[in-house]
mmCIF file of C-alpha atoms in Angstrom:
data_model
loop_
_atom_site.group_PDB
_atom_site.id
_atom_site.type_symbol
_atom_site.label_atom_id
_atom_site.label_comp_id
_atom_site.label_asym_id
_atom_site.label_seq_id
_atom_site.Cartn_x
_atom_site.Cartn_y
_atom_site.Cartn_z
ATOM 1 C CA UNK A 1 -2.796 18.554 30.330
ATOM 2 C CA UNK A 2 -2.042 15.546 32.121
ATOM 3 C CA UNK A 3 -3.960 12.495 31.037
ATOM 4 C CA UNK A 4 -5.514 9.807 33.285
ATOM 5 C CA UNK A 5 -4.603 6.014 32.480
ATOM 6 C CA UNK A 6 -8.128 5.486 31.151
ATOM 7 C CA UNK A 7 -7.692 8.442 28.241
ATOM 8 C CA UNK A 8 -3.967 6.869 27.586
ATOM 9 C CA UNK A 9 -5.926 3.490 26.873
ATOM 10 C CA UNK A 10 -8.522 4.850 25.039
ATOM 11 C CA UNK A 11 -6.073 6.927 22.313
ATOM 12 C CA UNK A 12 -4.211 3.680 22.373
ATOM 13 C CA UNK A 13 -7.345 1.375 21.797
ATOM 14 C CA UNK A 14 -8.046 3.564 18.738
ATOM 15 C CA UNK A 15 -4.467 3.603 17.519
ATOM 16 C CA UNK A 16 -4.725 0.326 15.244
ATOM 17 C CA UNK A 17 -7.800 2.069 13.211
ATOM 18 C CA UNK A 18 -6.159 5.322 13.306
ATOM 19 C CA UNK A 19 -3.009 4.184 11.783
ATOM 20 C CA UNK A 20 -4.686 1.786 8.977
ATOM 21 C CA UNK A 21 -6.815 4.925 8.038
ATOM 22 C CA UNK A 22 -3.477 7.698 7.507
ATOM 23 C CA UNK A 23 -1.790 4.901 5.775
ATOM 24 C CA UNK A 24 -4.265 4.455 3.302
ATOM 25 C CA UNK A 25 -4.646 8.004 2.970
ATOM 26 C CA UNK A 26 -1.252 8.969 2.855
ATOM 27 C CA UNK A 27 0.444 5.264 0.760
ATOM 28 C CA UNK A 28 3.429 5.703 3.532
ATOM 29 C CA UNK A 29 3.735 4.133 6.847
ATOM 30 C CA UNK A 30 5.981 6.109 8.069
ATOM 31 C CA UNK A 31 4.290 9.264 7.517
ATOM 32 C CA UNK A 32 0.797 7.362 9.131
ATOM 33 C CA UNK A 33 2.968 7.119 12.072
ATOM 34 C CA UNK A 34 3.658 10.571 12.077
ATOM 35 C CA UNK A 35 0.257 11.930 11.621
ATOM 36 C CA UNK A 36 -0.943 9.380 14.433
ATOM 37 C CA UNK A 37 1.814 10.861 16.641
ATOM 38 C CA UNK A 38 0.587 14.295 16.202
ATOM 39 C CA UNK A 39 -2.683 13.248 16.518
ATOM 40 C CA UNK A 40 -1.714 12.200 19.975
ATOM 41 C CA UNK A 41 -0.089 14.758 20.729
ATOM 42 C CA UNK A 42 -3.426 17.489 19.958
ATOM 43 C CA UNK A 43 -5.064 14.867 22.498
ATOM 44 C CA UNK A 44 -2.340 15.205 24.933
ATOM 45 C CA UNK A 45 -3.236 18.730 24.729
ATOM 46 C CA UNK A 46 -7.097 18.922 24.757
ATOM 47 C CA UNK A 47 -10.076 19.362 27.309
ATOM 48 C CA UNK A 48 -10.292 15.341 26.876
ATOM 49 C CA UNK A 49 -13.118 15.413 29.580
ATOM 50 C CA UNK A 50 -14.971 17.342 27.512
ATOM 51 C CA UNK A 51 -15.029 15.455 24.250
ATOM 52 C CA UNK A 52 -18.314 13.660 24.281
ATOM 53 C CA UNK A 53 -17.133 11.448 21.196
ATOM 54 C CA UNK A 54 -13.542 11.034 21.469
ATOM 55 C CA UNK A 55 -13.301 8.277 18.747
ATOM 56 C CA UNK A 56 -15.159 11.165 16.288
ATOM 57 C CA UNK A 57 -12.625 13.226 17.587
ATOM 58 C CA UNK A 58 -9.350 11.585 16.975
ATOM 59 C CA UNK A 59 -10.813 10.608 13.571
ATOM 60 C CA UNK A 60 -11.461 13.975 12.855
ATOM 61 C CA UNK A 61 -7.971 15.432 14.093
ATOM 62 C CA UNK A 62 -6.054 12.428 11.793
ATOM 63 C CA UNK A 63 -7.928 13.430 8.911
ATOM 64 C CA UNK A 64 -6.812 16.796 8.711
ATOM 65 C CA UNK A 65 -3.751 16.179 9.700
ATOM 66 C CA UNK A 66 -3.714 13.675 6.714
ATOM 67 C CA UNK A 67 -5.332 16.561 4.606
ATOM 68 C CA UNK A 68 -2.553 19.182 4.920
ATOM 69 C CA UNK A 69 0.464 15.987 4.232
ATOM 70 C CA UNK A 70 -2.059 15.225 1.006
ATOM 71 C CA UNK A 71 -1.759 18.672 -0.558
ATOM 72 C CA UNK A 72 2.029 18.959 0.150
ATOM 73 C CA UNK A 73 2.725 15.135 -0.760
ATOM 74 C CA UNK A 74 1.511 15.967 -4.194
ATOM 75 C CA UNK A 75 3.691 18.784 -4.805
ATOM 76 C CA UNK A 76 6.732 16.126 -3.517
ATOM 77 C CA UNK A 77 5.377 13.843 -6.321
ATOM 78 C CA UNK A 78 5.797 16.204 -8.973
ATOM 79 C CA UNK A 79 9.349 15.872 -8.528
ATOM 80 C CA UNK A 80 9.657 12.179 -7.411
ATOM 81 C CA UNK A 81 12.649 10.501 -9.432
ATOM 82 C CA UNK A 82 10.866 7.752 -11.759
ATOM 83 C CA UNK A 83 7.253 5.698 -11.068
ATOM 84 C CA UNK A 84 5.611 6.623 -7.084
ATOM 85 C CA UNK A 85 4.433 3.708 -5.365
ATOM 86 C CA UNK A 86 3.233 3.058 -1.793
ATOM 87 C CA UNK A 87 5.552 1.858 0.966
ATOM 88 C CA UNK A 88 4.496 -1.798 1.382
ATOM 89 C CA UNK A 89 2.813 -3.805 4.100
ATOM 90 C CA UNK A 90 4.024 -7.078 4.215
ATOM 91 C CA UNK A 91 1.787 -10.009 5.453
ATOM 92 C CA UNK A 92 0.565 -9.349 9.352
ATOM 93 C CA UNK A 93 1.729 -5.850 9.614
ATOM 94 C CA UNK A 94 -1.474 -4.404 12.092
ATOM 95 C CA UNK A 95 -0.946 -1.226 9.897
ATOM 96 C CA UNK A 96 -2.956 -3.340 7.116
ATOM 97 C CA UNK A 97 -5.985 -2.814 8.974
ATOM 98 C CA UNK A 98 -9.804 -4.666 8.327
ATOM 99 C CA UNK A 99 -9.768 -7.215 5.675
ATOM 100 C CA UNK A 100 -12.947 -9.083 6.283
ATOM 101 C CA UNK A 101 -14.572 -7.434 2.508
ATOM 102 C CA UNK A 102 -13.080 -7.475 -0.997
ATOM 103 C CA UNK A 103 -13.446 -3.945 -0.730
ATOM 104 C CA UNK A 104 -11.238 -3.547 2.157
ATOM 105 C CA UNK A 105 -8.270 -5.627 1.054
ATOM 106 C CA UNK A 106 -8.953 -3.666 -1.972
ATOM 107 C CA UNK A 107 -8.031 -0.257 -0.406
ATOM 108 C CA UNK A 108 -4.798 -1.297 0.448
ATOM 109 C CA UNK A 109 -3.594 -3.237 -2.616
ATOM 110 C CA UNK A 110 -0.789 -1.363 -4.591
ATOM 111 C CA UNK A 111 -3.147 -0.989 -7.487
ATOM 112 C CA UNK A 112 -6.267 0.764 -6.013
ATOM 113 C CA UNK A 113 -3.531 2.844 -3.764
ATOM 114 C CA UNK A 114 -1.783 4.255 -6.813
ATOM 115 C CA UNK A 115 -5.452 4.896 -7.777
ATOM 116 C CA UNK A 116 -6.346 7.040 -5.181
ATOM 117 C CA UNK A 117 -3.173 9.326 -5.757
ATOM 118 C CA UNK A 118 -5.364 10.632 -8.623
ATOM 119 C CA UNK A 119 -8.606 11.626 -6.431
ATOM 120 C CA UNK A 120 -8.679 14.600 -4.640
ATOM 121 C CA UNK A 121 -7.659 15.005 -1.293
ATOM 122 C CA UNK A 122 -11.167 14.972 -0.292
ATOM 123 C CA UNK A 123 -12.068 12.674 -2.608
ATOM 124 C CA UNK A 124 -9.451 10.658 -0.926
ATOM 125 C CA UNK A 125 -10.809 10.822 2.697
ATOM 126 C CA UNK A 126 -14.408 10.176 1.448
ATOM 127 C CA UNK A 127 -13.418 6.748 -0.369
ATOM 128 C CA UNK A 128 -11.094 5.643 2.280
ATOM 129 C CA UNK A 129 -13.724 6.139 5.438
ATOM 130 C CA UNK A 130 -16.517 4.917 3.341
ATOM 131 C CA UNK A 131 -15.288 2.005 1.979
ATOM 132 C CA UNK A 132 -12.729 0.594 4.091
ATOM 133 C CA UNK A 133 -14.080 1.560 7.272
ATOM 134 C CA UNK A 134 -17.347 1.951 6.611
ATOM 135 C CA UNK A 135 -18.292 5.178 8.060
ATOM 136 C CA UNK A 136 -21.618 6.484 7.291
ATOM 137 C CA UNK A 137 -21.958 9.401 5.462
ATOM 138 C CA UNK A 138 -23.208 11.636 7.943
ATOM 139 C CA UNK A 139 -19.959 11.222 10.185
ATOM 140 C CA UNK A 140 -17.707 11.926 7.236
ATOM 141 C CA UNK A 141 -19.598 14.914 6.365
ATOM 142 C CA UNK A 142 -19.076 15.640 10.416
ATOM 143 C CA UNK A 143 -15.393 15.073 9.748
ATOM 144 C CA UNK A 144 -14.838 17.343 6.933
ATOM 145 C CA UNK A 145 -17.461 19.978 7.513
ATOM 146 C CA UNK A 146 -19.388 19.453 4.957
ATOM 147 C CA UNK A 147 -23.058 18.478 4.354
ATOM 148 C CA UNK A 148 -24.048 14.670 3.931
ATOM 149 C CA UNK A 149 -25.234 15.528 0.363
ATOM 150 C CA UNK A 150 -22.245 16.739 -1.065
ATOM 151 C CA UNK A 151 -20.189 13.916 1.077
ATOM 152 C CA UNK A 152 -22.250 11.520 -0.805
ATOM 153 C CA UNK A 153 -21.560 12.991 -4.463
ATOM 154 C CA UNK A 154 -18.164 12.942 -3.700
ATOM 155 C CA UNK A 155 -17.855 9.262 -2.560
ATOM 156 C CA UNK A 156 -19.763 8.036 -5.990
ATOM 157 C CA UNK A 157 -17.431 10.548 -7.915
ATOM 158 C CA UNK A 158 -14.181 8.561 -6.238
ATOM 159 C CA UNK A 159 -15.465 5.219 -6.366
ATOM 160 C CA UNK A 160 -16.182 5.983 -10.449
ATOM 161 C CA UNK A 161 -13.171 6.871 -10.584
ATOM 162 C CA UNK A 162 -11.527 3.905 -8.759
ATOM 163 C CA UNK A 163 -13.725 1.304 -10.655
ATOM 164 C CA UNK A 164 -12.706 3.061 -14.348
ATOM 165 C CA UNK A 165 -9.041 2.382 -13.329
ATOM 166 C CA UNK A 166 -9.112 -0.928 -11.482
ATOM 167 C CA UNK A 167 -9.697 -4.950 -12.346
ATOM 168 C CA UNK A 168 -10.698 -6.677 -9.426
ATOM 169 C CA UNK A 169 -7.980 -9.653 -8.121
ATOM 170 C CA UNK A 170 -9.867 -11.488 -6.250
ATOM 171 C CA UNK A 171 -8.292 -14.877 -6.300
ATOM 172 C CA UNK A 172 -7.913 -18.321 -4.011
ATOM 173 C CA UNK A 173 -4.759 -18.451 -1.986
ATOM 174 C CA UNK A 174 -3.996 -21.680 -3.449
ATOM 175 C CA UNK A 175 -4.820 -20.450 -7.171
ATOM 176 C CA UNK A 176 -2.695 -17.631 -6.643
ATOM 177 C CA UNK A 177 0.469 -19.604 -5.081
ATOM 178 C CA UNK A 178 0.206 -22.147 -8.167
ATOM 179 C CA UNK A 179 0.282 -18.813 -10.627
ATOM 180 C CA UNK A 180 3.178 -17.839 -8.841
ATOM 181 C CA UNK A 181 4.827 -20.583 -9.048
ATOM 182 C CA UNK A 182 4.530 -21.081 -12.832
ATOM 183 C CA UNK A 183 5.913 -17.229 -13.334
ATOM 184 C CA UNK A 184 9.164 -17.833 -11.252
ATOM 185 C CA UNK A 185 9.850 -21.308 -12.919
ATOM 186 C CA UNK A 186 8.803 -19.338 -16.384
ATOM 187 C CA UNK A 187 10.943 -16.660 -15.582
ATOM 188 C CA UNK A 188 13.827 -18.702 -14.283
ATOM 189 C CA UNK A 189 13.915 -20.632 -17.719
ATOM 190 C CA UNK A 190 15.881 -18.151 -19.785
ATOM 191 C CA UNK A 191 13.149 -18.335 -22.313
ATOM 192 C CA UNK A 192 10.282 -15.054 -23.203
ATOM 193 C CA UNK A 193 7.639 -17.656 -24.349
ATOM 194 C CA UNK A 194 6.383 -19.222 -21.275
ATOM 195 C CA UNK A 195 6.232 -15.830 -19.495
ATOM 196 C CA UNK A 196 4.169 -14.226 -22.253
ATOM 197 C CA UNK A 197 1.621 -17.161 -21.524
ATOM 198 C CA UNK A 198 1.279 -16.272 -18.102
ATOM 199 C CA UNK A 199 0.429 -12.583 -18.650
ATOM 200 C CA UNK A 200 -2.547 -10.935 -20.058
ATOM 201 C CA UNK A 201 -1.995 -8.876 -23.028
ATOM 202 C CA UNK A 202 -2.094 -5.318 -21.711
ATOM 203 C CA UNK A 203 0.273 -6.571 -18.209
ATOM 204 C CA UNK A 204 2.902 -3.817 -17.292
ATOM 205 C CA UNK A 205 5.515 -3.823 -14.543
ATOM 206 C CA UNK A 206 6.103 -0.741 -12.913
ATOM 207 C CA UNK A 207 9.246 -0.294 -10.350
ATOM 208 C CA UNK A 208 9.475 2.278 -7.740
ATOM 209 C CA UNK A 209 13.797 3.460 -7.109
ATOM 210 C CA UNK A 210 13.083 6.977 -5.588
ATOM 211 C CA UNK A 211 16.328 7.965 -7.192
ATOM 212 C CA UNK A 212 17.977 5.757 -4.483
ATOM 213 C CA UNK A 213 18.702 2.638 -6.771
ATOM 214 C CA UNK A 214 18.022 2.307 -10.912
ATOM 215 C CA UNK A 215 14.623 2.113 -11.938
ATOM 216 C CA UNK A 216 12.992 2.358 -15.195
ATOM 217 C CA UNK A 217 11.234 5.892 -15.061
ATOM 218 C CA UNK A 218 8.244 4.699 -17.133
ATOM 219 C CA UNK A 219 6.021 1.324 -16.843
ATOM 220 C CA UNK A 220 7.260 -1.468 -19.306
ATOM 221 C CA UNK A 221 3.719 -2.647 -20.978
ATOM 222 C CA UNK A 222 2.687 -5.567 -22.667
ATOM 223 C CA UNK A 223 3.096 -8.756 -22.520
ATOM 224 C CA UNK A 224 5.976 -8.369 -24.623
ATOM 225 C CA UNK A 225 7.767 -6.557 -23.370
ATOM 226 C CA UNK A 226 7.129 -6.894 -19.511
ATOM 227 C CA UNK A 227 8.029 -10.858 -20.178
ATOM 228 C CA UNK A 228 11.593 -9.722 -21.589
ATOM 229 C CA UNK A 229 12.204 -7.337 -18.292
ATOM 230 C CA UNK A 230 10.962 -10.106 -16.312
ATOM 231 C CA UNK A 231 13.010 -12.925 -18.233
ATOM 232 C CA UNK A 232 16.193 -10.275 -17.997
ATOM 233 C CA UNK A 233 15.461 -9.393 -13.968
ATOM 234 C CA UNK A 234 15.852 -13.146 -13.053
ATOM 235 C CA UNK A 235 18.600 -13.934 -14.813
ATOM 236 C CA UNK A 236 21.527 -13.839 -13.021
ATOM 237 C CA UNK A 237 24.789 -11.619 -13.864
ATOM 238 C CA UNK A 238 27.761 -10.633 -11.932
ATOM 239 C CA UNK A 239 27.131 -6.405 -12.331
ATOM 240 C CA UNK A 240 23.489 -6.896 -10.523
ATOM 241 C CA UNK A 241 24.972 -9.003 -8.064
ATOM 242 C CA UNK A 242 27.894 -6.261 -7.065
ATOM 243 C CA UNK A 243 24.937 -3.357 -7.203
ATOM 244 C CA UNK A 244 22.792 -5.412 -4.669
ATOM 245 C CA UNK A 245 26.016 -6.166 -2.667
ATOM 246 C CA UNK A 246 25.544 -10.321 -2.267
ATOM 247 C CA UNK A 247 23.157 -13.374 -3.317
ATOM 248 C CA UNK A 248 19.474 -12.528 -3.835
ATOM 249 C CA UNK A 249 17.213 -14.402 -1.850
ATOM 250 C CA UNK A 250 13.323 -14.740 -3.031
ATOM 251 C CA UNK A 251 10.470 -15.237 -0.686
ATOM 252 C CA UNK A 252 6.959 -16.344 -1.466
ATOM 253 C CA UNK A 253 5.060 -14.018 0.643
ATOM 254 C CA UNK A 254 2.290 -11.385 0.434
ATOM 255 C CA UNK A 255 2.210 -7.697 0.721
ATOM 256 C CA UNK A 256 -1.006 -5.587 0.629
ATOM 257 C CA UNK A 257 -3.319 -7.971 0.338
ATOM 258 C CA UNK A 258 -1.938 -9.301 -2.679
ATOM 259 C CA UNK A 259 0.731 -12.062 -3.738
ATOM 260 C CA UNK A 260 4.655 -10.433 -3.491
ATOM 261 C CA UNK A 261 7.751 -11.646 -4.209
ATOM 262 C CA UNK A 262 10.419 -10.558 -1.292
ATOM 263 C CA UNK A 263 13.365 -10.088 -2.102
ATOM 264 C CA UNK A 264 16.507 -10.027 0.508
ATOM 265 C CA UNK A 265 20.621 -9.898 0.627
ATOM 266 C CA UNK A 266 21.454 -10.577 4.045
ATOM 267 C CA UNK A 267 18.290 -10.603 5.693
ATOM 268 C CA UNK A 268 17.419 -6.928 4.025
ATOM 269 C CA UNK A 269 14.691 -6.687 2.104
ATOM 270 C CA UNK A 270 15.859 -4.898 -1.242
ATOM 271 C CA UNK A 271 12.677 -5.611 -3.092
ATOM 272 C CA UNK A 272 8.255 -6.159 -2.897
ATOM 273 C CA UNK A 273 6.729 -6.845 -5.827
ATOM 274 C CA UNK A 274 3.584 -7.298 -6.195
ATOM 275 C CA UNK A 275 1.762 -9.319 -8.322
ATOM 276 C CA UNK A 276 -1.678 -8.481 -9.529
ATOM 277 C CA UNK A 277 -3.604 -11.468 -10.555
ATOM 278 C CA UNK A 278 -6.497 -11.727 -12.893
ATOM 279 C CA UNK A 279 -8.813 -14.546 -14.172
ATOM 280 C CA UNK A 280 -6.899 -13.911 -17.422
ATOM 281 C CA UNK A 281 -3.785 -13.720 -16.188
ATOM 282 C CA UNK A 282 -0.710 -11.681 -14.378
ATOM 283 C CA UNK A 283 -1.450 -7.668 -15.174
ATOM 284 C CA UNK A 284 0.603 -6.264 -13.391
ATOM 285 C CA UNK A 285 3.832 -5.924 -11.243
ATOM 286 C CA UNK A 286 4.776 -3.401 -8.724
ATOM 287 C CA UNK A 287 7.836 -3.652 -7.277
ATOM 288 C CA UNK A 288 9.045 -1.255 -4.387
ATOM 289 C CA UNK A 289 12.944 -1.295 -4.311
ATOM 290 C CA UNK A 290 13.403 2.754 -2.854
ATOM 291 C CA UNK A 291 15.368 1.738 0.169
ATOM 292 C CA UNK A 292 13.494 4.681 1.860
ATOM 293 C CA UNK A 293 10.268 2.865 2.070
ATOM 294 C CA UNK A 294 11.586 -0.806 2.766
ATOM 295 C CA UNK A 295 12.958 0.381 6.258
ATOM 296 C CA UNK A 296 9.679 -1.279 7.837
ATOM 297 C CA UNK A 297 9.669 -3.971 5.638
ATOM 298 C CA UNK A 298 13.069 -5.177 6.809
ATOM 299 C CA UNK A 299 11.892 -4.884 10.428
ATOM 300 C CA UNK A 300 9.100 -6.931 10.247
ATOM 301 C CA UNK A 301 10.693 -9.485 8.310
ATOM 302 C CA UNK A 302 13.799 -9.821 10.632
ATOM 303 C CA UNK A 303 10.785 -10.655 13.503
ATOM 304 C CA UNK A 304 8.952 -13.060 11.794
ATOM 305 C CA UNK A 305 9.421 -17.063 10.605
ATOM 306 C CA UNK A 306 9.678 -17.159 6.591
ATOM 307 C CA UNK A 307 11.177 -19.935 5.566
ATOM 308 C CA UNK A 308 13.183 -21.257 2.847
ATOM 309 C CA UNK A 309 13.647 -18.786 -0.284
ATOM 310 C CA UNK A 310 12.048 -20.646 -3.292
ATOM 311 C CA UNK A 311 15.438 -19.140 -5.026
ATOM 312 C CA UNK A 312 18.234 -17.676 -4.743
ATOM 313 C CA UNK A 313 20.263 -15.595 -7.624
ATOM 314 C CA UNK A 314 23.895 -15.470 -7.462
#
């Protein structure tokens, strides 16, 4: 079928929400563009005049589309090299979608993302359309053909879960730079002390290589011990210099909603790592160095103004 320049616009007017609801369902940009692709193309292919709804539609379509790359994406994590993480969104990417509630700049953060790879698929779909995009329930049970009941039960099962596994970041830009800030100088000082101050006592730091460069397969955790990684990652030496082929720039940025340290040799990112910050202190960092997943990252940042590193490792 041929469409008319009105149904073009309309599957392009929807293409924003489309795309910020397969990435949170699927942790991968690249495989949200995919699924919106294909989702364009089973439009390209439809009775269009005949869709009373076509926004219901195209929601509908993505979802299972994101449904089938759910249930084979978790038989590609079972033999992931090392710690999965999400393919990260730096500051501005569109793909990042609604952030005007905690709870939707929570459904992107690294944290609640990694979260959600423990739900169900449909648990997945439920939490995501509910709380990010607050659908009500009656359209997701349309979605995934079931009844409003059960889509209910479902989305208080997955939010339980979320909330057991989760401490909420909420934080003031300005707090948040000033933490930073303090970590890199703490970091920088060749001392564990001052880091171990800045982190609360569980913290861990969790890396993401895909096989692609080294990675620590399991999460470093406490204080401890996440202070000594972090203490021995900023300290420079000539071996991580020739694996990262040049001088390490460090950007002040965010990614996902949350504080991130960017990383680039040559104006290619090589690193996001997030920083998840609590009343009590850092918990957490997760830092995304598989090549495979910083292709977008790299674009973006090659478009966009960002400054001065705040340091550079030789």
């Amino acid at each position: 079928m041929v469409l008319t320049g009105n149904q073009i616009d309309l599957f392009e007017g929807s293409m924003p929400r489309l795309k910020a609801i397969a990435y949170r369902l699927l942790g991968s940009a690249s495989d949200a563009e995919d699924a919106v692709q294909d989702t364009f193309l089973r439009w390209q292919s439809a009775d269009v005049d005949r869709i009373e709804v076509p926004e219901a539609w195209l929601t509908k379509v993505l979802t299972n589309l994101c449904l089938n790359q759910l249930t084979s994406a978790r038989a590609r994590r079972e033999t992931y090299v090392g710690q999965w993480l999400p393919e990260p969104l730096l500051a501005g990417d569109p793909m990042l979608g609604p952030a005007d509630t905690v709870e939707q700049r929570e459904s992107v953060s690294f944290a609640v993302l990694a979260l959600m790879e423990r739900l169900s698929p449909n648990e997945r779909v439920v939490y995501v359309l509910r709380e990010a995009f607050g659908y009500p329930h009656r359209r997701i049970a349309e979605i995934l053909d079931i009844t409003e009941a059960s889509g209910q039960q479902i989305f208080h099962r997955a939010k339980k879960h979320i909330a057991e596994g989760r401490t909420r970041t909420e934080i003031d830009e300005a707090a948040a730079r000033r933490i930073v800030d303090e970590f890199l100088t703490a970091a920088t000082s060749g001392r564990t002390e001052p880091l171990v101050r800045l982190l609360t006592a569980d913290a861990v730091a969790i890396g993401d290589g895909g096989g692609k460069v080294p990675a620590r397969t399991r999460p470093f955790e406490g204080a401890v011990a996440v202070a000594k990684f972090m203490r021995s990652l900023f300290t420079p030496n000539q071996a991580a210099r020739n694996l990262i082929g040049g001088t390490a720039e460090i950007h002040v940025s965010y990614a996902n909603g949350l504080p991130a340290l960017v990383v680039t040799v040559d104006g290619r990112v090589i690193g996001v790592m997030c920083l998840e910050i609590t009343a009590d202190g850092i918990a957490a960092f997760r830092n995304q160095a598989n090549p495979d997943k910083l292709e977008r990252a790299t674009r973006q940042w090659a478009a966009t103004d960002h400054g001065e590193p705040v340091l550079r490792i030789n």
